[in-house]
């Protein structure tokens, strides 16, 4: 087999074609893309407007190195993205994916510290659990030891604070108080590390694969921004999964009016039509680095004209189809359907998320939130059952990558009411099968 990293046989059938929210394998079997791939295909598959924009650009040029030429799609796309950002965040640096976007944010932040006479700042605090990418820099701020441990001798591990997993807490605090409690872990860690050494804090405004669409209490977000300002550290928003409209705002940060200093985009940003992402930076940061000699960083395909033409067309379709609002409206409907699973299955412990970034978690005991036994391998088994029934969902282990089972249900933002019915119908059928296999039982929740 030509691909070194495939197993000795293909785990999944060969993909033949895709359209809208559906994909077909070469045997003709249809699958509903209930996770938008890996939360990528925000506008659905094979959108004809995007494909036509790519054809037009291919007839002109498919590549022009950024040090030799500027190109119109990149310039226009950067302008249009900047219009959607909070005031002052108007410097756009294109990349090919989420890891590159996060890596770019980390390196620009470090160069900004050097440029402004604060070279002692190099530590980037993040959360545990979290996921920020697979490159060594992004892994150093990723809070998932299963992924980072093999490479720890090769990188500088960065400090972590607990992610705001309030749904697991059994205390007498209000949601507001819990939000403040988790935010203040950041302040404590800054003081522990030494404020003069701390460069930035990176967070997913709505959790991704590591925490399963985790949303903190409202009080968390403003307090995080206040703490960053108190100590003069940069706030990096990893919007790789939550951005580009998926949560019902173009930026998930916008739900709370939280203004980051740097933003990482990818996934729905290019919606799967080409590898594409971006770093968006506050102009004071970018200008200081440029004035001090330039950004010592770059990628061959940064600002690729074909990629940017596709991204611009994706943005146009998000606007034309009203998909940011649709994510909120359809997400509310789907969330109600997922919450109904808690009435049917006692082992569905939590449903969470915003817009069409949604997840549910399976547990042994809803009162204690004890995870299912690891040997059930629920996070793989339920995905396989649903896949065989024609529904694609996305799973990960919830608690640091080793325990717990959550499932992301994140269809394209074009999903219709009938397709929400189809998703939940197959999901119920799959959970029934899983319950019978495992002996967990089903019917009314205990």
JSON list of N, CA, C and O in Angstrom, two decimals, residues 11-12 35 144 146-147 209-212 347 352 359-363 371-387 391-409 427 430-431 434 437-438 440:
[
{"chain": "A", "resi": 11, "resn": "UNK", "atom": "N", "xyz": [-9.43, 1.08, 7.02]},
{"chain": "A", "resi": 11, "resn": "UNK", "atom": "CA", "xyz": [-10.45, 1.03, 8.07]},
{"chain": "A", "resi": 11, "resn": "UNK", "atom": "C", "xyz": [-11.81, 1.40, 7.52]},
{"chain": "A", "resi": 11, "resn": "UNK", "atom": "O", "xyz": [-12.83, 0.95, 8.01]},
{"chain": "A", "resi": 12, "resn": "UNK", "atom": "N", "xyz": [-11.86, 2.30, 6.59]},
{"chain": "A", "resi": 12, "resn": "UNK", "atom": "CA", "xyz": [-13.12, 2.84, 6.08]},
{"chain": "A", "resi": 12, "resn": "UNK", "atom": "C", "xyz": [-13.17, 2.65, 4.57]},
{"chain": "A", "resi": 12, "resn": "UNK", "atom": "O", "xyz": [-12.14, 2.52, 3.91]},
{"chain": "A", "resi": 35, "resn": "UNK", "atom": "N", "xyz": [-20.58, 15.41, 11.63]},
{"chain": "A", "resi": 35, "resn": "UNK", "atom": "CA", "xyz": [-19.50, 16.12, 12.33]},
{"chain": "A", "resi": 35, "resn": "UNK", "atom": "C", "xyz": [-18.75, 17.08, 11.40]},
{"chain": "A", "resi": 35, "resn": "UNK", "atom": "O", "xyz": [-17.72, 17.62, 11.78]},
{"chain": "A", "resi": 144, "resn": "UNK", "atom": "N", "xyz": [-3.04, 17.52, 26.65]},
{"chain": "A", "resi": 144, "resn": "UNK", "atom": "CA", "xyz": [-3.48, 16.15, 26.39]},
{"chain": "A", "resi": 144, "resn": "UNK", "atom": "C", "xyz": [-2.23, 15.29, 26.38]},
{"chain": "A", "resi": 144, "resn": "UNK", "atom": "O", "xyz": [-1.58, 15.11, 25.36]},
{"chain": "A", "resi": 146, "resn": "UNK", "atom": "N", "xyz": [-1.54, 12.25, 26.45]},
{"chain": "A", "resi": 146, "resn": "UNK", "atom": "CA", "xyz": [-1.48, 11.10, 25.56]},
{"chain": "A", "resi": 146, "resn": "UNK", "atom": "C", "xyz": [-0.83, 11.47, 24.23]},
{"chain": "A", "resi": 146, "resn": "UNK", "atom": "O", "xyz": [-0.11, 10.67, 23.63]},
{"chain": "A", "resi": 147, "resn": "UNK", "atom": "N", "xyz": [-1.05, 12.71, 23.78]},
{"chain": "A", "resi": 147, "resn": "UNK", "atom": "CA", "xyz": [-0.50, 13.16, 22.51]},
{"chain": "A", "resi": 147, "resn": "UNK", "atom": "C", "xyz": [0.87, 13.80, 22.65]},
{"chain": "A", "resi": 147, "resn": "UNK", "atom": "O", "xyz": [1.69, 13.70, 21.74]},
{"chain": "A", "resi": 209, "resn": "UNK", "atom": "N", "xyz": [-12.18, 19.26, 20.44]},
{"chain": "A", "resi": 209, "resn": "UNK", "atom": "CA", "xyz": [-12.17, 17.81, 20.59]},
{"chain": "A", "resi": 209, "resn": "UNK", "atom": "C", "xyz": [-11.72, 17.36, 21.96]},
{"chain": "A", "resi": 209, "resn": "UNK", "atom": "O", "xyz": [-12.11, 16.29, 22.43]},
{"chain": "A", "resi": 210, "resn": "UNK", "atom": "N", "xyz": [-10.89, 18.13, 22.64]},
{"chain": "A", "resi": 210, "resn": "UNK", "atom": "CA", "xyz": [-10.34, 17.68, 23.93]},
{"chain": "A", "resi": 210, "resn": "UNK", "atom": "C", "xyz": [-11.37, 17.73, 25.05]},
{"chain": "A", "resi": 210, "resn": "UNK", "atom": "O", "xyz": [-11.30, 16.94, 26.00]},
{"chain": "A", "resi": 211, "resn": "UNK", "atom": "N", "xyz": [-12.30, 18.68, 24.98]},
{"chain": "A", "resi": 211, "resn": "UNK", "atom": "CA", "xyz": [-13.29, 18.83, 26.06]},
{"chain": "A", "resi": 211, "resn": "UNK", "atom": "C", "xyz": [-14.72, 18.68, 25.57]},
{"chain": "A", "resi": 211, "resn": "UNK", "atom": "O", "xyz": [-15.65, 18.76, 26.38]},
{"chain": "A", "resi": 212, "resn": "UNK", "atom": "N", "xyz": [-14.93, 18.48, 24.29]},
{"chain": "A", "resi": 212, "resn": "UNK", "atom": "CA", "xyz": [-16.27, 18.24, 23.77]},
{"chain": "A", "resi": 212, "resn": "UNK", "atom": "C", "xyz": [-17.20, 19.43, 23.92]},
{"chain": "A", "resi": 212, "resn": "UNK", "atom": "O", "xyz": [-18.16, 19.40, 24.69]},
{"chain": "A", "resi": 347, "resn": "UNK", "atom": "N", "xyz": [-27.21, 6.77, 30.88]},
{"chain": "A", "resi": 347, "resn": "UNK", "atom": "CA", "xyz": [-25.75, 6.89, 30.75]},
{"chain": "A", "resi": 347, "resn": "UNK", "atom": "C", "xyz": [-25.32, 8.09, 29.91]},
{"chain": "A", "resi": 347, "resn": "UNK", "atom": "O", "xyz": [-24.13, 8.28, 29.67]},
{"chain": "A", "resi": 352, "resn": "UNK", "atom": "N", "xyz": [-23.79, 19.68, 25.84]},
{"chain": "A", "resi": 352, "resn": "UNK", "atom": "CA", "xyz": [-23.24, 21.03, 25.95]},
{"chain": "A", "resi": 352, "resn": "UNK", "atom": "C", "xyz": [-22.85, 21.57, 24.58]},
{"chain": "A", "resi": 352, "resn": "UNK", "atom": "O", "xyz": [-22.79, 20.84, 23.59]},
{"chain": "A", "resi": 359, "resn": "UNK", "atom": "N", "xyz": [-21.99, 18.66, 21.79]},
{"chain": "A", "resi": 359, "resn": "UNK", "atom": "CA", "xyz": [-21.48, 17.36, 22.19]},
{"chain": "A", "resi": 359, "resn": "UNK", "atom": "C", "xyz": [-22.33, 16.78, 23.31]},
{"chain": "A", "resi": 359, "resn": "UNK", "atom": "O", "xyz": [-23.02, 17.51, 24.03]},
{"chain": "A", "resi": 360, "resn": "UNK", "atom": "N", "xyz": [-22.27, 15.46, 23.44]},
{"chain": "A", "resi": 360, "resn": "UNK", "atom": "CA", "xyz": [-22.84, 14.80, 24.61]},
{"chain": "A", "resi": 360, "resn": "UNK", "atom": "C", "xyz": [-21.79, 13.84, 25.16]},
{"chain": "A", "resi": 360, "resn": "UNK", "atom": "O", "xyz": [-20.93, 13.37, 24.44]},
{"chain": "A", "resi": 361, "resn": "UNK", "atom": "N", "xyz": [-21.88, 13.60, 26.48]},
{"chain": "A", "resi": 361, "resn": "UNK", "atom": "CA", "xyz": [-20.90, 12.76, 27.15]},
{"chain": "A", "resi": 361, "resn": "UNK", "atom": "C", "xyz": [-21.59, 11.58, 27.82]},
{"chain": "A", "resi": 361, "resn": "UNK", "atom": "O", "xyz": [-22.66, 11.74, 28.43]},
{"chain": "A", "resi": 362, "resn": "UNK", "atom": "N", "xyz": [-20.97, 10.41, 27.71]},
{"chain": "A", "resi": 362, "resn": "UNK", "atom": "CA", "xyz": [-21.49, 9.20, 28.34]},
{"chain": "A", "resi": 362, "resn": "UNK", "atom": "C", "xyz": [-20.79, 8.97, 29.67]},
{"chain": "A", "resi": 362, "resn": "UNK", "atom": "O", "xyz": [-19.58, 9.17, 29.78]},
{"chain": "A", "resi": 363, "resn": "UNK", "atom": "N", "xyz": [-21.55, 8.52, 30.67]},
{"chain": "A", "resi": 363, "resn": "UNK", "atom": "CA", "xyz": [-21.01, 8.30, 32.01]},
{"chain": "A", "resi": 363, "resn": "UNK", "atom": "C", "xyz": [-21.61, 7.03, 32.61]},
{"chain": "A", "resi": 363, "resn": "UNK", "atom": "O", "xyz": [-22.64, 6.54, 32.17]},
{"chain": "A", "resi": 371, "resn": "UNK", "atom": "N", "xyz": [-16.86, 8.28, 34.74]},
{"chain": "A", "resi": 371, "resn": "UNK", "atom": "CA", "xyz": [-16.86, 7.87, 33.33]},
{"chain": "A", "resi": 371, "resn": "UNK", "atom": "C", "xyz": [-17.18, 6.39, 33.17]},
{"chain": "A", "resi": 371, "resn": "UNK", "atom": "O", "xyz": [-17.08, 5.61, 34.11]},
{"chain": "A", "resi": 372, "resn": "UNK", "atom": "N", "xyz": [-17.56, 6.01, 31.95]},
{"chain": "A", "resi": 372, "resn": "UNK", "atom": "CA", "xyz": [-17.75, 4.60, 31.63]},
{"chain": "A", "resi": 372, "resn": "UNK", "atom": "C", "xyz": [-16.43, 3.85, 31.76]},
{"chain": "A", "resi": 372, "resn": "UNK", "atom": "O", "xyz": [-15.35, 4.44, 31.58]},
{"chain": "A", "resi": 373, "resn": "UNK", "atom": "N", "xyz": [-16.49, 2.55, 32.05]},
{"chain": "A", "resi": 373, "resn": "UNK", "atom": "CA", "xyz": [-15.26, 1.77, 32.10]},
{"chain": "A", "resi": 373, "resn": "UNK", "atom": "C", "xyz": [-14.48, 1.87, 30.79]},
{"chain": "A", "resi": 373, "resn": "UNK", "atom": "O", "xyz": [-15.06, 1.82, 29.70]},
{"chain": "A", "resi": 374, "resn": "UNK", "atom": "N", "xyz": [-13.18, 2.04, 30.90]},
{"chain": "A", "resi": 374, "resn": "UNK", "atom": "CA", "xyz": [-12.33, 2.21, 29.72]},
{"chain": "A", "resi": 374, "resn": "UNK", "atom": "C", "xyz": [-12.46, 1.03, 28.77]},
{"chain": "A", "resi": 374, "resn": "UNK", "atom": "O", "xyz": [-12.46, 1.19, 27.54]},
{"chain": "A", "resi": 375, "resn": "UNK", "atom": "N", "xyz": [-12.64, -0.18, 29.33]},
{"chain": "A", "resi": 375, "resn": "UNK", "atom": "CA", "xyz": [-12.65, -1.37, 28.48]},
{"chain": "A", "resi": 375, "resn": "UNK", "atom": "C", "xyz": [-13.88, -1.43, 27.55]},
{"chain": "A", "resi": 375, "resn": "UNK", "atom": "O", "xyz": [-13.88, -2.18, 26.58]},
{"chain": "A", "resi": 376, "resn": "UNK", "atom": "N", "xyz": [-14.91, -0.63, 27.83]},
{"chain": "A", "resi": 376, "resn": "UNK", "atom": "CA", "xyz": [-16.05, -0.58, 26.90]},
{"chain": "A", "resi": 376, "resn": "UNK", "atom": "C", "xyz": [-15.67, 0.11, 25.59]},
{"chain": "A", "resi": 376, "resn": "UNK", "atom": "O", "xyz": [-16.36, -0.06, 24.59]},
{"chain": "A", "resi": 377, "resn": "UNK", "atom": "N", "xyz": [-14.61, 0.93, 25.63]},
{"chain": "A", "resi": 377, "resn": "UNK", "atom": "CA", "xyz": [-14.13, 1.62, 24.43]},
{"chain": "A", "resi": 377, "resn": "UNK", "atom": "C", "xyz": [-15.27, 2.37, 23.73]},
{"chain": "A", "resi": 377, "resn": "UNK", "atom": "O", "xyz": [-15.41, 2.36, 22.51]},
{"chain": "A", "resi": 378, "resn": "UNK", "atom": "N", "xyz": [-16.10, 3.01, 24.56]},
{"chain": "A", "resi": 378, "resn": "UNK", "atom": "CA", "xyz": [-17.33, 3.62, 24.05]},
{"chain": "A", "resi": 378, "resn": "UNK", "atom": "C", "xyz": [-17.06, 4.67, 22.98]},
{"chain": "A", "resi": 378, "resn": "UNK", "atom": "O", "xyz": [-17.82, 4.78, 22.01]},
{"chain": "A", "resi": 379, "resn": "UNK", "atom": "N", "xyz": [-15.99, 5.44, 23.15]},
{"chain": "A", "resi": 379, "resn": "UNK", "atom": "CA", "xyz": [-15.76, 6.55, 22.21]},
{"chain": "A", "resi": 379, "resn": "UNK", "atom": "C", "xyz": [-15.48, 6.04, 20.80]},
{"chain": "A", "resi": 379, "resn": "UNK", "atom": "O", "xyz": [-15.73, 6.77, 19.83]},
{"chain": "A", "resi": 380, "resn": "UNK", "atom": "N", "xyz": [-14.97, 4.83, 20.67]},
{"chain": "A", "resi": 380, "resn": "UNK", "atom": "CA", "xyz": [-14.81, 4.24, 19.34]},
{"chain": "A", "resi": 380, "resn": "UNK", "atom": "C", "xyz": [-16.03, 3.42, 18.93]},
{"chain": "A", "resi": 380, "resn": "UNK", "atom": "O", "xyz": [-16.46, 3.48, 17.77]},
{"chain": "A", "resi": 381, "resn": "UNK", "atom": "N", "xyz": [-16.58, 2.66, 19.88]},
{"chain": "A", "resi": 381, "resn": "UNK", "atom": "CA", "xyz": [-17.65, 1.73, 19.51]},
{"chain": "A", "resi": 381, "resn": "UNK", "atom": "C", "xyz": [-18.90, 2.45, 19.04]},
{"chain": "A", "resi": 381, "resn": "UNK", "atom": "O", "xyz": [-19.49, 2.05, 18.02]},
{"chain": "A", "resi": 382, "resn": "UNK", "atom": "N", "xyz": [-19.34, 3.49, 19.73]},
{"chain": "A", "resi": 382, "resn": "UNK", "atom": "CA", "xyz": [-20.55, 4.19, 19.30]},
{"chain": "A", "resi": 382, "resn": "UNK", "atom": "C", "xyz": [-20.35, 4.85, 17.94]},
{"chain": "A", "resi": 382, "resn": "UNK", "atom": "O", "xyz": [-21.26, 4.86, 17.10]},
{"chain": "A", "resi": 383, "resn": "UNK", "atom": "N", "xyz": [-19.16, 5.39, 17.70]},
{"chain": "A", "resi": 383, "resn": "UNK", "atom": "CA", "xyz": [-18.86, 5.98, 16.39]},
{"chain": "A", "resi": 383, "resn": "UNK", "atom": "C", "xyz": [-18.97, 4.93, 15.30]},
{"chain": "A", "resi": 383, "resn": "UNK", "atom": "O", "xyz": [-19.54, 5.18, 14.22]},
{"chain": "A", "resi": 384, "resn": "UNK", "atom": "N", "xyz": [-18.45, 3.73, 15.55]},
{"chain": "A", "resi": 384, "resn": "UNK", "atom": "CA", "xyz": [-18.52, 2.66, 14.55]},
{"chain": "A", "resi": 384, "resn": "UNK", "atom": "C", "xyz": [-19.96, 2.21, 14.29]},
{"chain": "A", "resi": 384, "resn": "UNK", "atom": "O", "xyz": [-20.34, 1.97, 13.14]},
{"chain": "A", "resi": 385, "resn": "UNK", "atom": "N", "xyz": [-20.74, 2.10, 15.35]},
{"chain": "A", "resi": 385, "resn": "UNK", "atom": "CA", "xyz": [-22.14, 1.70, 15.18]},
{"chain": "A", "resi": 385, "resn": "UNK", "atom": "C", "xyz": [-22.88, 2.73, 14.33]},
{"chain": "A", "resi": 385, "resn": "UNK", "atom": "O", "xyz": [-23.59, 2.38, 13.37]},
{"chain": "A", "resi": 386, "resn": "UNK", "atom": "N", "xyz": [-22.72, 4.01, 14.67]},
{"chain": "A", "resi": 386, "resn": "UNK", "atom": "CA", "xyz": [-23.39, 5.07, 13.91]},
{"chain": "A", "resi": 386, "resn": "UNK", "atom": "C", "xyz": [-22.91, 5.10, 12.46]},
{"chain": "A", "resi": 386, "resn": "UNK", "atom": "O", "xyz": [-23.72, 5.27, 11.53]},
{"chain": "A", "resi": 387, "resn": "UNK", "atom": "N", "xyz": [-21.61, 4.92, 12.28]},
{"chain": "A", "resi": 387, "resn": "UNK", "atom": "CA", "xyz": [-21.05, 4.93, 10.91]},
{"chain": "A", "resi": 387, "resn": "UNK", "atom": "C", "xyz": [-21.68, 3.83, 10.07]},
{"chain": "A", "resi": 387, "resn": "UNK", "atom": "O", "xyz": [-22.06, 4.06, 8.91]},
{"chain": "A", "resi": 391, "resn": "UNK", "atom": "N", "xyz": [-24.34, 7.41, 9.73]},
{"chain": "A", "resi": 391, "resn": "UNK", "atom": "CA", "xyz": [-24.16, 8.71, 10.37]},
{"chain": "A", "resi": 391, "resn": "UNK", "atom": "C", "xyz": [-22.73, 8.83, 10.86]},
{"chain": "A", "resi": 391, "resn": "UNK", "atom": "O", "xyz": [-22.22, 7.96, 11.56]},
{"chain": "A", "resi": 392, "resn": "UNK", "atom": "N", "xyz": [-22.07, 9.95, 10.53]},
{"chain": "A", "resi": 392, "resn": "UNK", "atom": "CA", "xyz": [-20.70, 10.21, 10.98]},
{"chain": "A", "resi": 392, "resn": "UNK", "atom": "C", "xyz": [-20.75, 11.18, 12.15]},
{"chain": "A", "resi": 392, "resn": "UNK", "atom": "O", "xyz": [-21.27, 12.29, 12.03]},
{"chain": "A", "resi": 393, "resn": "UNK", "atom": "N", "xyz": [-20.22, 10.74, 13.31]},
{"chain": "A", "resi": 393, "resn": "UNK", "atom": "CA", "xyz": [-20.02, 11.62, 14.46]},
{"chain": "A", "resi": 393, "resn": "UNK", "atom": "C", "xyz": [-18.55, 11.53, 14.87]},
{"chain": "A", "resi": 393, "resn": "UNK", "atom": "O", "xyz": [-17.82, 10.68, 14.37]},
{"chain": "A", "resi": 394, "resn": "UNK", "atom": "N", "xyz": [-18.14, 12.39, 15.76]},
{"chain": "A", "resi": 394, "resn": "UNK", "atom": "CA", "xyz": [-16.72, 12.54, 16.09]},
{"chain": "A", "resi": 394, "resn": "UNK", "atom": "C", "xyz": [-16.55, 12.37, 17.59]},
{"chain": "A", "resi": 394, "resn": "UNK", "atom": "O", "xyz": [-17.28, 12.97, 18.37]},
{"chain": "A", "resi": 395, "resn": "UNK", "atom": "N", "xyz": [-15.60, 11.57, 18.00]},
{"chain": "A", "resi": 395, "resn": "UNK", "atom": "CA", "xyz": [-15.45, 11.30, 19.44]},
{"chain": "A", "resi": 395, "resn": "UNK", "atom": "C", "xyz": [-14.00, 11.48, 19.89]},
{"chain": "A", "resi": 395, "resn": "UNK", "atom": "O", "xyz": [-13.06, 11.38, 19.10]},
{"chain": "A", "resi": 396, "resn": "UNK", "atom": "N", "xyz": [-13.87, 11.73, 21.18]},
{"chain": "A", "resi": 396, "resn": "UNK", "atom": "CA", "xyz": [-12.57, 11.76, 21.84]},
{"chain": "A", "resi": 396, "resn": "UNK", "atom": "C", "xyz": [-12.77, 11.36, 23.31]},
{"chain": "A", "resi": 396, "resn": "UNK", "atom": "O", "xyz": [-13.87, 11.36, 23.83]},
{"chain": "A", "resi": 397, "resn": "UNK", "atom": "N", "xyz": [-11.67, 11.05, 23.95]},
{"chain": "A", "resi": 397, "resn": "UNK", "atom": "CA", "xyz": [-11.69, 10.83, 25.39]},
{"chain": "A", "resi": 397, "resn": "UNK", "atom": "C", "xyz": [-11.68, 12.19, 26.10]},
{"chain": "A", "resi": 397, "resn": "UNK", "atom": "O", "xyz": [-10.84, 13.05, 25.80]},
{"chain": "A", "resi": 398, "resn": "UNK", "atom": "N", "xyz": [-12.60, 12.37, 27.03]},
{"chain": "A", "resi": 398, "resn": "UNK", "atom": "CA", "xyz": [-12.88, 13.68, 27.60]},
{"chain": "A", "resi": 398, "resn": "UNK", "atom": "C", "xyz": [-11.81, 14.18, 28.57]},
{"chain": "A", "resi": 398, "resn": "UNK", "atom": "O", "xyz": [-11.49, 15.36, 28.60]},
{"chain": "A", "resi": 399, "resn": "UNK", "atom": "N", "xyz": [-11.29, 13.29, 29.38]},
{"chain": "A", "resi": 399, "resn": "UNK", "atom": "CA", "xyz": [-10.52, 13.73, 30.54]},
{"chain": "A", "resi": 399, "resn": "UNK", "atom": "C", "xyz": [-9.03, 13.47, 30.32]},
{"chain": "A", "resi": 399, "resn": "UNK", "atom": "O", "xyz": [-8.49, 12.45, 30.73]},
{"chain": "A", "resi": 400, "resn": "UNK", "atom": "N", "xyz": [-8.43, 14.41, 29.59]},
{"chain": "A", "resi": 400, "resn": "UNK", "atom": "CA", "xyz": [-7.02, 14.33, 29.30]},
{"chain": "A", "resi": 400, "resn": "UNK", "atom": "C", "xyz": [-6.66, 13.31, 28.23]},
{"chain": "A", "resi": 400, "resn": "UNK", "atom": "O", "xyz": [-5.49, 12.96, 28.06]},
{"chain": "A", "resi": 401, "resn": "UNK", "atom": "N", "xyz": [-7.66, 12.80, 27.52]},
{"chain": "A", "resi": 401, "resn": "UNK", "atom": "CA", "xyz": [-7.41, 11.85, 26.44]},
{"chain": "A", "resi": 401, "resn": "UNK", "atom": "C", "xyz": [-7.35, 10.41, 26.89]},
{"chain": "A", "resi": 401, "resn": "UNK", "atom": "O", "xyz": [-7.17, 9.51, 26.06]},
{"chain": "A", "resi": 402, "resn": "UNK", "atom": "N", "xyz": [-7.53, 10.15, 28.19]},
{"chain": "A", "resi": 402, "resn": "UNK", "atom": "CA", "xyz": [-7.37, 8.78, 28.70]},
{"chain": "A", "resi": 402, "resn": "UNK", "atom": "C", "xyz": [-8.67, 8.20, 29.27]},
{"chain": "A", "resi": 402, "resn": "UNK", "atom": "O", "xyz": [-8.86, 6.99, 29.27]},
{"chain": "A", "resi": 403, "resn": "UNK", "atom": "N", "xyz": [-9.54, 9.03, 29.78]},
{"chain": "A", "resi": 403, "resn": "UNK", "atom": "CA", "xyz": [-10.79, 8.59, 30.38]},
{"chain": "A", "resi": 403, "resn": "UNK", "atom": "C", "xyz": [-11.94, 9.39, 29.81]},
{"chain": "A", "resi": 403, "resn": "UNK", "atom": "O", "xyz": [-11.76, 10.51, 29.32]},
{"chain": "A", "resi": 404, "resn": "UNK", "atom": "N", "xyz": [-13.15, 8.83, 29.94]},
{"chain": "A", "resi": 404, "resn": "UNK", "atom": "CA", "xyz": [-14.33, 9.57, 29.53]},
{"chain": "A", "resi": 404, "resn": "UNK", "atom": "C", "xyz": [-14.59, 9.44, 28.04]},
{"chain": "A", "resi": 404, "resn": "UNK", "atom": "O", "xyz": [-13.69, 9.15, 27.26]},
{"chain": "A", "resi": 405, "resn": "UNK", "atom": "N", "xyz": [-15.85, 9.65, 27.66]},
{"chain": "A", "resi": 405, "resn": "UNK", "atom": "CA", "xyz": [-16.25, 9.46, 26.26]},
{"chain": "A", "resi": 405, "resn": "UNK", "atom": "C", "xyz": [-17.23, 10.56, 25.88]},
{"chain": "A", "resi": 405, "resn": "UNK", "atom": "O", "xyz": [-18.35, 10.61, 26.41]},
{"chain": "A", "resi": 406, "resn": "UNK", "atom": "N", "xyz": [-16.80, 11.46, 24.98]},
{"chain": "A", "resi": 406, "resn": "UNK", "atom": "CA", "xyz": [-17.74, 12.44, 24.47]},
{"chain": "A", "resi": 406, "resn": "UNK", "atom": "C", "xyz": [-17.81, 12.35, 22.95]},
{"chain": "A", "resi": 406, "resn": "UNK", "atom": "O", "xyz": [-16.89, 11.85, 22.29]},
{"chain": "A", "resi": 407, "resn": "UNK", "atom": "N", "xyz": [-18.92, 12.86, 22.42]},
{"chain": "A", "resi": 407, "resn": "UNK", "atom": "CA", "xyz": [-19.22, 12.73, 20.99]},
{"chain": "A", "resi": 407, "resn": "UNK", "atom": "C", "xyz": [-19.68, 14.09, 20.48]},
{"chain": "A", "resi": 407, "resn": "UNK", "atom": "O", "xyz": [-20.64, 14.66, 20.98]},
{"chain": "A", "resi": 408, "resn": "UNK", "atom": "N", "xyz": [-18.96, 14.60, 19.50]},
{"chain": "A", "resi": 408, "resn": "UNK", "atom": "CA", "xyz": [-19.30, 15.88, 18.90]},
{"chain": "A", "resi": 408, "resn": "UNK", "atom": "C", "xyz": [-20.29, 15.64, 17.76]},
{"chain": "A", "resi": 408, "resn": "UNK", "atom": "O", "xyz": [-20.07, 14.80, 16.89]},
{"chain": "A", "resi": 409, "resn": "UNK", "atom": "N", "xyz": [-21.39, 16.38, 17.82]},
{"chain": "A", "resi": 409, "resn": "UNK", "atom": "CA", "xyz": [-22.42, 16.34, 16.77]},
{"chain": "A", "resi": 409, "resn": "UNK", "atom": "C", "xyz": [-22.47, 17.74, 16.19]},
{"chain": "A", "resi": 409, "resn": "UNK", "atom": "O", "xyz": [-23.06, 18.66, 16.76]},
{"chain": "A", "resi": 427, "resn": "UNK", "atom": "N", "xyz": [-28.96, 8.42, 15.57]},
{"chain": "A", "resi": 427, "resn": "UNK", "atom": "CA", "xyz": [-28.26, 8.45, 16.85]},
{"chain": "A", "resi": 427, "resn": "UNK", "atom": "C", "xyz": [-29.00, 7.62, 17.91]},
{"chain": "A", "resi": 427, "resn": "UNK", "atom": "O", "xyz": [-28.38, 6.86, 18.66]},
{"chain": "A", "resi": 430, "resn": "UNK", "atom": "N", "xyz": [-28.49, 4.04, 17.16]},
{"chain": "A", "resi": 430, "resn": "UNK", "atom": "CA", "xyz": [-27.12, 3.64, 17.50]},
{"chain": "A", "resi": 430, "resn": "UNK", "atom": "C", "xyz": [-26.95, 3.48, 19.01]},
{"chain": "A", "resi": 430, "resn": "UNK", "atom": "O", "xyz": [-26.30, 2.54, 19.49]},
{"chain": "A", "resi": 431, "resn": "UNK", "atom": "N", "xyz": [-27.50, 4.41, 19.78]},
{"chain": "A", "resi": 431, "resn": "UNK", "atom": "CA", "xyz": [-27.42, 4.32, 21.23]},
{"chain": "A", "resi": 431, "resn": "UNK", "atom": "C", "xyz": [-28.19, 3.11, 21.76]},
{"chain": "A", "resi": 431, "resn": "UNK", "atom": "O", "xyz": [-27.76, 2.46, 22.73]},
{"chain": "A", "resi": 434, "resn": "UNK", "atom": "N", "xyz": [-25.87, 0.24, 21.15]},
{"chain": "A", "resi": 434, "resn": "UNK", "atom": "CA", "xyz": [-24.78, 0.29, 22.11]},
{"chain": "A", "resi": 434, "resn": "UNK", "atom": "C", "xyz": [-25.25, -0.17, 23.49]},
{"chain": "A", "resi": 434, "resn": "UNK", "atom": "O", "xyz": [-24.55, -0.91, 24.19]},
{"chain": "A", "resi": 437, "resn": "UNK", "atom": "N", "xyz": [-25.62, -3.93, 23.55]},
{"chain": "A", "resi": 437, "resn": "UNK", "atom": "CA", "xyz": [-24.31, -4.60, 23.51]},
{"chain": "A", "resi": 437, "resn": "UNK", "atom": "C", "xyz": [-23.62, -4.58, 24.87]},
{"chain": "A", "resi": 437, "resn": "UNK", "atom": "O", "xyz": [-22.96, -5.54, 25.28]},
{"chain": "A", "resi": 438, "resn": "UNK", "atom": "N", "xyz": [-23.72, -3.43, 25.56]},
{"chain": "A", "resi": 438, "resn": "UNK", "atom": "CA", "xyz": [-22.96, -3.24, 26.79]},
{"chain": "A", "resi": 438, "resn": "UNK", "atom": "C", "xyz": [-23.73, -3.63, 28.04]},
{"chain": "A", "resi": 438, "resn": "UNK", "atom": "O", "xyz": [-23.13, -3.71, 29.12]},
{"chain": "A", "resi": 440, "resn": "UNK", "atom": "N", "xyz": [-25.88, -1.71, 29.40]},
{"chain": "A", "resi": 440, "resn": "UNK", "atom": "CA", "xyz": [-26.14, -0.50, 30.18]},
{"chain": "A", "resi": 440, "resn": "UNK", "atom": "C", "xyz": [-27.62, -0.23, 30.35]},
{"chain": "A", "resi": 440, "resn": "UNK", "atom": "O", "xyz": [-28.05, 0.50, 31.23]}
]
